[in-house]
Short mmCIF file of C-alpha atoms in Angstrom, two decimals:
data_model
loop_
_atom_site.label_atom_id
_atom_site.label_comp_id
_atom_site.label_asym_id
_atom_site.label_seq_id
_atom_site.Cartn_x
_atom_site.Cartn_y
_atom_site.Cartn_z
CA UNK O 1 37.84 -37.29 -14.28
CA UNK O 2 37.91 -37.64 -10.64
CA UNK O 3 40.99 -39.55 -9.28
CA UNK O 4 40.63 -39.33 -5.49
CA UNK O 5 39.56 -37.19 -2.59
CA UNK O 6 42.28 -35.59 -0.37
CA UNK O 7 41.84 -35.89 3.44
CA UNK O 8 42.93 -33.38 6.15
CA UNK O 9 42.33 -33.74 9.87
CA UNK O 10 41.31 -31.01 12.28
CA UNK O 11 41.13 -30.95 16.01
CA UNK O 12 37.40 -32.38 16.02
CA UNK O 13 36.59 -33.77 12.67
CA UNK O 14 38.56 -35.18 9.49
CA UNK O 15 37.68 -32.94 6.38
CA UNK O 16 38.15 -33.32 2.73
CA UNK O 17 40.97 -30.97 1.77
CA UNK O 18 40.18 -31.27 -2.04
CA UNK O 19 39.60 -33.34 -5.10
CA UNK O 20 42.31 -34.60 -7.36
CA UNK O 21 41.11 -34.70 -10.94
CA UNK O 22 42.74 -35.57 -14.17
CA UNK O 23 42.93 -32.82 -16.91
CA UNK O 24 42.18 -34.74 -20.00
CA UNK O 25 43.84 -32.10 -21.92
CA UNK O 26 47.35 -32.16 -20.16
CA UNK O 27 46.95 -35.74 -18.84
CA UNK O 28 48.10 -34.01 -15.49
CA UNK O 29 46.57 -34.30 -11.99
CA UNK O 30 45.01 -31.08 -10.44
CA UNK O 31 43.83 -30.31 -6.97
CA UNK O 32 40.40 -28.58 -6.76
CA UNK O 33 39.34 -27.10 -3.41
CA UNK O 34 35.89 -26.00 -1.95
CA UNK O 35 34.20 -25.33 1.27
CA UNK O 36 32.01 -28.34 0.90
CA UNK O 37 31.91 -31.55 -1.33
CA UNK O 38 29.08 -33.57 -2.79
CA UNK O 39 29.38 -37.09 -3.98
CA UNK O 40 26.50 -37.60 -6.64
CA UNK O 41 28.10 -40.19 -8.86
CA UNK O 42 25.18 -42.72 -9.05
CA UNK O 43 26.44 -46.52 -9.12
CA UNK O 44 30.19 -45.36 -9.06
CA UNK O 45 29.84 -43.45 -5.72
CA UNK O 46 30.99 -46.54 -3.54
CA UNK O 47 34.28 -46.65 -5.31
CA UNK O 48 35.22 -43.05 -4.72
CA UNK O 49 34.57 -42.96 -1.16
CA UNK O 50 35.55 -46.58 -0.05
CA UNK O 51 39.19 -45.49 0.41
CA UNK O 52 37.93 -43.05 2.90
CA UNK O 53 36.43 -45.80 4.98
CA UNK O 54 32.73 -44.94 3.81
CA UNK O 55 30.91 -48.10 2.68
CA UNK O 56 27.81 -47.18 0.44
CA UNK O 57 25.47 -50.15 -0.14
CA UNK O 58 24.78 -49.44 -3.76
CA UNK O 59 24.67 -51.83 -6.26
CA UNK O 60 24.44 -51.14 -10.19
CA UNK O 61 21.30 -52.58 -11.41
CA UNK O 62 21.28 -52.30 -15.26
CA UNK O 63 17.84 -51.27 -16.85
CA UNK O 64 16.80 -51.16 -20.39
CA UNK O 65 14.77 -49.12 -22.53
CA UNK O 66 13.50 -48.73 -26.01
CA UNK O 67 12.49 -45.52 -27.66
CA UNK O 68 9.98 -45.69 -30.80
CA UNK O 69 9.35 -42.76 -33.22
CA UNK O 70 5.90 -43.09 -33.82
CA UNK O 71 4.22 -42.59 -37.36
CA UNK O 72 1.49 -40.05 -37.79
CA UNK O 73 -1.25 -42.16 -37.01
CA UNK O 74 0.22 -43.90 -34.10
CA UNK O 75 0.71 -40.58 -32.31
CA UNK O 76 -3.07 -40.53 -31.70
CA UNK O 77 -4.17 -41.18 -28.13
CA UNK O 78 -6.27 -44.08 -29.02
CA UNK O 79 -3.35 -45.96 -30.46
CA UNK O 80 -0.54 -45.04 -28.21
CA UNK O 81 -0.60 -43.90 -24.52
CA UNK O 82 -0.21 -40.15 -23.93
CA UNK O 83 0.19 -40.46 -20.25
CA UNK O 84 2.81 -42.50 -18.08
CA UNK O 85 1.54 -46.22 -17.67
CA UNK O 86 3.04 -49.04 -15.65
CA UNK O 87 2.78 -52.74 -16.24
CA UNK O 88 3.51 -53.91 -12.70
CA UNK O 89 3.45 -57.42 -13.68
CA UNK O 90 6.07 -57.19 -16.19
CA UNK O 91 7.86 -54.16 -14.66
CA UNK O 92 7.57 -51.81 -17.58
CA UNK O 93 7.04 -48.31 -17.66
CA UNK O 94 5.43 -46.49 -20.69
CA UNK O 95 6.10 -42.71 -21.25
CA UNK O 96 5.34 -40.31 -24.06
CA UNK O 97 8.27 -38.03 -24.97
CA UNK O 98 6.57 -35.08 -26.72
CA UNK O 99 4.24 -36.06 -29.56
CA UNK O 100 6.22 -38.44 -31.73
CA UNK O 101 8.19 -40.67 -29.45
CA UNK O 102 7.34 -43.43 -27.08
CA UNK O 103 9.72 -44.68 -24.55
CA UNK O 104 9.39 -47.92 -22.72
CA UNK O 105 11.78 -48.86 -19.80
CA UNK O 106 12.13 -51.68 -17.59
CA UNK O 107 13.76 -54.98 -16.24
CA UNK O 108 16.77 -55.04 -14.00
CA UNK O 109 20.18 -57.00 -14.48
CA UNK O 110 22.82 -57.34 -12.02
CA UNK O 111 25.89 -57.58 -14.06
CA UNK O 112 28.28 -55.43 -12.46
CA UNK O 113 29.26 -52.33 -14.47
CA UNK O 114 28.77 -54.07 -17.90
CA UNK O 115 27.20 -51.77 -20.26
CA UNK O 116 26.78 -54.16 -23.25
CA UNK O 117 23.06 -54.46 -24.73
CA UNK O 118 21.48 -57.73 -24.16
CA UNK O 119 19.56 -57.92 -27.54
CA UNK O 120 17.14 -60.71 -25.99
CA UNK O 121 16.00 -58.27 -23.28
CA UNK O 122 15.68 -55.27 -25.69
CA UNK O 123 13.64 -57.51 -28.15
CA UNK O 124 11.34 -58.51 -25.28
CA UNK O 125 10.57 -55.20 -24.28
CA UNK O 126 9.60 -54.36 -27.88
CA UNK O 127 7.48 -57.35 -28.12
CA UNK O 128 5.62 -56.79 -25.12
CA UNK O 129 5.13 -53.23 -26.07
CA UNK O 130 3.46 -54.35 -29.27
CA UNK O 131 1.35 -56.86 -27.40
CA UNK O 132 -0.07 -54.10 -25.26
CA UNK O 133 -0.42 -51.72 -28.22
CA UNK O 134 -0.93 -53.80 -31.32
CA UNK O 135 -1.72 -50.81 -33.72
CA UNK O 136 1.39 -48.94 -33.06
CA UNK O 137 3.56 -48.41 -36.15
CA UNK O 138 6.95 -46.83 -35.90
CA UNK O 139 9.42 -45.05 -38.02
CA UNK O 140 12.93 -46.57 -38.45
CA UNK O 141 14.49 -48.91 -36.08
CA UNK O 142 13.90 -49.12 -32.31
CA UNK O 143 16.66 -47.25 -30.23
CA UNK O 144 17.76 -49.63 -27.55
CA UNK O 145 19.53 -48.33 -24.51
CA UNK O 146 20.87 -49.39 -21.12
CA UNK O 147 22.03 -47.75 -18.07
CA UNK O 148 22.99 -48.52 -14.26
CA UNK O 149 20.41 -47.71 -11.67
CA UNK O 150 22.42 -46.95 -8.25
CA UNK O 151 20.34 -49.37 -6.15
CA UNK O 152 20.16 -49.51 -2.31
CA UNK O 153 18.72 -52.51 -0.25
CA UNK O 154 16.16 -50.20 1.17
CA UNK O 155 15.29 -48.31 -1.99
CA UNK O 156 16.11 -45.02 -0.22
CA UNK O 157 18.94 -42.73 -1.29
CA UNK O 158 21.61 -41.47 0.58
CA UNK O 159 21.19 -37.67 1.27
CA UNK O 160 23.02 -35.97 3.97
CA UNK O 161 26.42 -35.54 5.65
CA UNK O 162 29.11 -38.25 5.52
CA UNK O 163 31.38 -38.93 8.48
CA UNK O 164 33.58 -36.11 7.14
CA UNK O 165 32.50 -32.83 8.18
CA UNK O 166 32.39 -31.06 4.69
CA UNK O 167 31.52 -34.21 2.61
CA UNK O 168 27.89 -34.76 1.63
CA UNK O 169 26.06 -37.47 -0.23
CA UNK O 170 23.50 -37.34 -2.77
CA UNK O 171 23.35 -40.82 -4.35
CA UNK O 172 21.63 -44.37 -4.50
CA UNK O 173 18.39 -42.99 -6.04
CA UNK O 174 17.69 -46.41 -7.82
CA UNK O 175 14.86 -46.01 -10.14
CA UNK O 176 13.78 -42.61 -9.09
CA UNK O 177 16.67 -40.43 -10.20
CA UNK O 178 14.73 -38.24 -12.49
CA UNK O 179 11.79 -38.18 -9.86
CA UNK O 180 13.89 -37.11 -7.06
CA UNK O 181 16.21 -34.90 -9.11
CA UNK O 182 14.83 -31.47 -8.05
CA UNK O 183 13.94 -32.18 -4.33
CA UNK O 184 17.19 -34.14 -3.59
CA UNK O 185 19.69 -31.18 -4.03
CA UNK O 186 17.24 -28.87 -2.50
CA UNK O 187 16.96 -30.86 0.69
CA UNK O 188 20.88 -31.23 0.71
CA UNK O 189 21.59 -27.42 0.06
CA UNK O 190 19.44 -26.68 3.09
CA UNK O 191 21.45 -29.18 5.14
CA UNK O 192 24.68 -27.64 4.14
CA UNK O 193 23.29 -24.34 4.97
CA UNK O 194 22.36 -25.61 8.47
CA UNK O 195 18.50 -25.28 7.87
CA UNK O 196 16.04 -27.60 9.13
CA UNK O 197 14.64 -29.92 6.76
CA UNK O 198 11.63 -32.23 7.02
CA UNK O 199 13.04 -35.18 4.89
CA UNK O 200 16.06 -37.09 6.29
CA UNK O 201 17.67 -39.98 4.50
CA UNK O 202 20.12 -42.46 5.68
CA UNK O 203 23.81 -41.08 5.60
CA UNK O 204 27.14 -42.83 5.90
#
């Protein structure tokens, strides 16, 4: 696990000298060094860089999802959706995972870093799913899950250089982590390489 970032100062810019990690096998701290460092810890990013004087305006927004294993009849397109659908009024997104599974994600809860499942919220998503698709039958129990979305006030991620010359940011993607997971590192890699990019996001 990452413990902290070590800083060194040059004539012009402060730089990161290394990352202190704790080796789980030996329970000892180790220093890892590199030419450049990227912060991409989602909702936990602000905690790592705050001691460096970097304030990232990221809040953990807990979102929920349910996954249903559909029975053979419910796998048909006329019974359950086989393309992504969004219920904008209730803030739910329906996604098909392969042939047999349906995932429904939604809601937002600001409760710090708490990862306990709120059963009321879980049941509400399941109930609304069955209201939308009343003929769905599923095998076994619904699989409930929750996770923390790293939300920024503008809903834009931090992608770019921080105030430290060799410390870069790729965090704060909110609900679009998977959507932007390919393009964000490509943009950042070009920035680190000194190449011109078309998309520039706020940095620290």
